[in-house]
Amino acid sequence: MKRRSFLKGLGAIPVVMSVGSLSLMAKDSKKPKSKNAISFKKALEVVTNGKGAKESDKVKLIVPEIAENGAVVPVKVNVDEPIENVKSIHILTTKNSNARSADVFLSPRNGKAYFATRIKLGGTQEVVAVAVLKSGRAIMAKKPVKVTIGGCG
Amino acid sequence: MAKRKSIIKIKPRKYKVGDVVKVDFIVIHPMETGMRKDKKTGKIKPMHYINEVKFYFNDELFTTILPWETVSTNPYFSINMKVTGPGVIKVVYKDNLGEVNEKSKKVKPKG
């Protein structure tokens, strides 16, 4: 019995590998499209009102470098600006079919511009945090996350 | 309407008036993306996710979160709040199928 299960396991490895590479190639055609699907470029435009965002040290994005499980990736954002100046924080991803993950609208009662959540990542990609300021300016930070098992479609 | 389980946690546990505390909110929800197949029936599971979370302090709205389906199953949201006195935090959350629930927690600052 042991020998049998061992052999089975051995046979499964190349099968899994080949299926994996095949599905990667035919990803777009096979998978159903999400109703909320939006590309990263478009999402960034919507969030920043078409102005685009500048990269800044003031946005501190904390994500793991390597996520073993793409279904649960902790994301933490701190914005080094007085709370009165920060209107909203947006979490975007570059390759998920829906690039948006969460939009947070803050008010002075928050005390500090901080937000944390857990998101799904469909594969290795970048997580982007955009902070929109009261003046209409947008600043952002991005970090790549390596995903070993995809979690989002 | 299914009753959902949710938790509000205030960190740290002891706080004073004027402190900025962390408010953690966790809700048990499948957060279905609408792209996964049911293994038994082979049918695509319909999209089901929380799309609005509102935080109230003494009935004053102070934070709105609009999550998408790319947020993990059993979503966790954490924000900061300045404690201005005793009161109640109320969280109202909705999902895309029209389910509305709420949860509240008392705020009791010491000192």
XYZ file of C-alpha atoms in Angstrom:
264
model
C 0.000 0.000 0.000
C 2.780 2.312 0.925
C 4.640 1.560 -2.266
C 1.512 2.126 -4.289
C 0.748 5.522 -2.782
C 4.380 6.482 -3.215
C 4.294 5.609 -6.903
C 1.030 7.476 -7.294
C 2.595 10.528 -5.770
C 5.555 10.209 -8.093
C 3.281 10.052 -11.106
C 1.288 13.040 -9.987
C 4.229 15.428 -9.828
C 4.943 15.805 -13.559
C 1.206 15.854 -14.274
C 0.703 18.734 -11.873
C 3.646 20.561 -13.360
C 2.469 20.216 -16.920
C -1.093 21.188 -16.040
C 0.269 24.145 -14.166
C 2.241 25.459 -17.115
C -0.636 24.805 -19.504
C -3.134 26.666 -17.377
C -0.699 29.541 -17.101
C -0.559 29.808 -20.880
C -4.286 29.587 -21.391
C -5.207 31.629 -18.362
C -7.138 34.379 -20.080
C -9.204 32.221 -22.362
C -10.214 29.599 -19.815
C -11.161 31.607 -16.772
C -14.487 33.411 -16.603
C -14.166 37.173 -16.454
C -15.167 38.942 -13.306
C -17.988 41.474 -13.523
C -15.832 43.932 -11.648
C -12.765 43.333 -13.801
C -10.688 46.455 -14.245
C -7.070 46.900 -15.232
C -4.544 48.485 -12.901
C -4.055 51.498 -15.184
C -7.747 52.235 -15.270
C -8.197 51.691 -11.569
C -5.396 54.127 -10.807
C -7.015 56.678 -13.090
C -10.383 56.298 -11.388
C -8.858 56.555 -7.925
C -6.746 59.634 -8.644
C -9.275 61.355 -10.898
C -7.038 60.906 -13.928
C -4.161 62.831 -12.410
C -1.914 59.893 -11.614
C 0.030 59.332 -8.426
C 3.602 60.156 -7.459
C 5.731 57.730 -5.532
C 6.562 59.051 -2.108
C 8.308 57.961 1.093
C 5.397 59.267 3.072
C 3.290 56.241 2.241
C 4.562 53.245 4.164
C 3.334 49.977 2.746
C 4.030 46.793 4.684
C 3.527 43.525 2.795
C 5.390 40.218 2.982
C 8.093 39.734 0.326
C 7.026 36.160 -0.248
C 3.452 35.046 0.333
C 3.129 31.308 0.697
C -0.627 31.494 0.351
C -1.998 34.004 -2.128
C -5.459 33.785 -0.591
C -4.397 35.617 2.552
C -1.820 38.363 2.146
C -1.659 40.885 4.999
C -1.379 44.513 3.848
C -0.655 47.445 6.141
C -0.565 51.099 5.117
C 0.629 54.060 7.147
C 0.564 57.580 5.711
C 2.953 60.116 7.231
C 0.649 63.087 6.810
C -1.643 64.828 9.276
C -5.035 63.140 9.211
C -6.727 66.381 8.168
C -4.827 66.240 4.876
C -5.641 62.665 3.958
C -8.908 61.991 2.210
C -8.680 58.347 1.305
C -6.431 55.305 1.027
C -6.760 52.829 -1.820
C -5.198 49.410 -2.127
C -4.591 48.220 -5.683
C -2.858 45.257 -7.278
C -1.227 45.157 -10.690
C -2.324 41.772 -12.015
C -5.532 40.688 -10.273
C -8.488 40.649 -12.669
C -10.077 43.301 -10.478
C -7.181 45.611 -9.671
C -8.994 47.241 -6.776
C -8.932 45.660 -3.333
C -10.251 48.261 -0.926
C -11.085 51.967 -0.848
C -11.002 53.619 2.572
C -12.440 57.085 3.193
C -11.082 58.658 6.351
C -12.102 61.570 8.532
C -10.312 63.557 11.282
C -11.694 61.227 13.955
C -9.322 58.513 12.751
C -6.413 60.320 14.411
C -3.848 58.684 12.144
C -3.982 57.630 8.525
C -3.652 53.899 8.947
C -5.347 50.922 7.363
C -4.729 47.189 7.468
C -6.483 44.280 5.812
C -5.855 40.936 4.131
C -6.208 40.511 0.377
C -6.092 37.780 -2.258
C -3.371 37.736 -4.903
C -3.751 35.667 -8.056
C -0.014 35.482 -8.671
C 3.305 37.231 -8.244
C 2.678 40.932 -8.698
C 2.922 44.341 -7.087
C 0.709 45.722 -4.360
C 0.151 49.467 -4.597
C -1.124 51.772 -1.872
C -2.427 55.151 -3.028
C -3.207 57.964 -0.616
C -5.343 60.787 -1.983
C -4.764 64.081 -0.159
C -7.243 66.885 0.428
C -5.464 69.023 -2.145
C -6.276 66.433 -4.808
C -2.687 65.281 -5.068
C -2.106 61.538 -4.841
C 0.937 59.785 -3.464
C 1.669 56.093 -3.586
C 4.009 53.272 -2.647
C 4.416 49.912 -4.286
C 6.041 46.654 -3.374
C 6.369 43.355 -5.205
C 4.998 40.225 -3.576
C 6.053 36.777 -4.681
C 3.161 34.352 -4.516
C 3.807 30.629 -4.472
C 0.137 29.524 -4.526
C -2.413 31.769 -6.223
C -5.532 32.665 -4.343
C -7.612 34.928 -6.517
C -8.983 33.263 -9.623
C -31.380 36.890 6.307
C -28.532 34.984 7.621
C -27.040 36.347 10.752
C -23.304 36.773 10.368
C -20.686 36.512 13.042
C -18.460 39.501 13.493
C -16.030 40.850 16.059
C -14.880 44.349 16.953
C -11.651 44.602 18.928
C -10.100 47.709 20.401
C -6.325 47.682 20.873
C -4.757 48.266 23.323
C -7.344 47.141 25.852
C -6.697 50.004 28.257
C -6.886 53.504 26.843
C -7.529 57.070 27.925
C -9.439 59.988 26.468
C -7.286 61.494 23.735
C -5.553 58.236 22.796
C -5.529 56.922 19.261
C -6.620 53.290 19.369
C -6.742 50.559 16.753
C -10.198 49.288 15.868
C -10.126 45.811 14.348
C -13.192 44.430 12.630
C -13.485 40.826 11.507
C -16.531 39.240 9.874
C -17.161 35.640 8.863
C -18.004 35.854 5.159
C -17.161 33.648 2.129
C -16.063 36.570 -0.136
C -16.726 34.559 -3.297
C -14.993 36.034 -6.358
C -17.420 34.632 -8.918
C -14.534 32.929 -10.695
C -14.279 29.673 -8.776
C -16.003 26.452 -9.743
C -17.905 24.253 -7.367
C -15.976 20.982 -7.354
C -19.119 18.857 -7.000
C -21.444 20.423 -9.538
C -18.901 22.039 -11.864
C -20.895 25.253 -11.845
C -19.350 28.632 -11.222
C -20.095 29.931 -7.741
C -21.819 33.301 -7.925
C -20.037 36.400 -6.735
C -20.703 37.178 -3.090
C -18.674 39.763 -1.245
C -18.940 42.585 1.255
C -18.983 45.894 -0.598
C -19.493 48.436 2.147
C -18.362 48.763 5.751
C -19.237 51.890 7.704
C -17.844 52.808 11.107
C -19.930 55.029 13.377
C -18.967 56.536 16.726
C -22.021 57.749 18.629
C -23.957 57.688 15.339
C -21.400 59.901 13.619
C -19.945 58.303 10.511
C -16.165 58.508 10.572
C -14.840 55.869 8.169
C -16.208 54.167 5.093
C -14.476 51.146 3.589
C -15.486 49.882 0.162
C -13.941 46.439 -0.222
C -13.917 44.426 -3.452
C -14.051 40.695 -3.947
C -10.247 40.579 -3.899
C -10.298 40.907 -0.121
C -9.638 37.592 1.630
C -12.274 35.235 2.992
C -13.396 36.268 6.477
C -12.233 39.832 5.920
C -10.241 41.744 8.478
C -10.125 45.545 8.519
C -8.144 47.660 10.913
C -8.312 51.427 11.285
C -7.357 54.008 13.867
C -9.754 56.033 15.987
C -9.251 58.921 18.354
C -11.070 58.417 21.651
C -12.877 61.602 22.643
C -14.952 60.095 25.442
C -17.221 57.163 26.248
C -19.581 55.994 23.557
C -20.437 53.210 21.166
C -18.698 52.100 17.993
C -21.198 50.768 15.499
C -20.177 48.968 12.322
C -22.739 48.513 9.562
C -21.759 46.213 6.721
C -23.503 45.308 3.485
C -22.798 42.741 0.801
C -23.562 42.679 -2.901
C -26.620 40.457 -2.380
C -28.236 43.101 -0.220
C -27.539 41.577 3.168
C -27.166 44.240 5.862
C -25.829 43.554 9.339
C -24.410 45.576 12.180
C -22.317 45.129 15.277
C -21.531 47.497 18.100
C -19.008 47.765 20.901
C -18.846 50.071 23.899
C -15.948 52.459 24.286
C -14.941 52.920 27.923
C -11.860 55.082 28.346
C -10.165 55.017 31.760
C -8.652 58.065 33.360
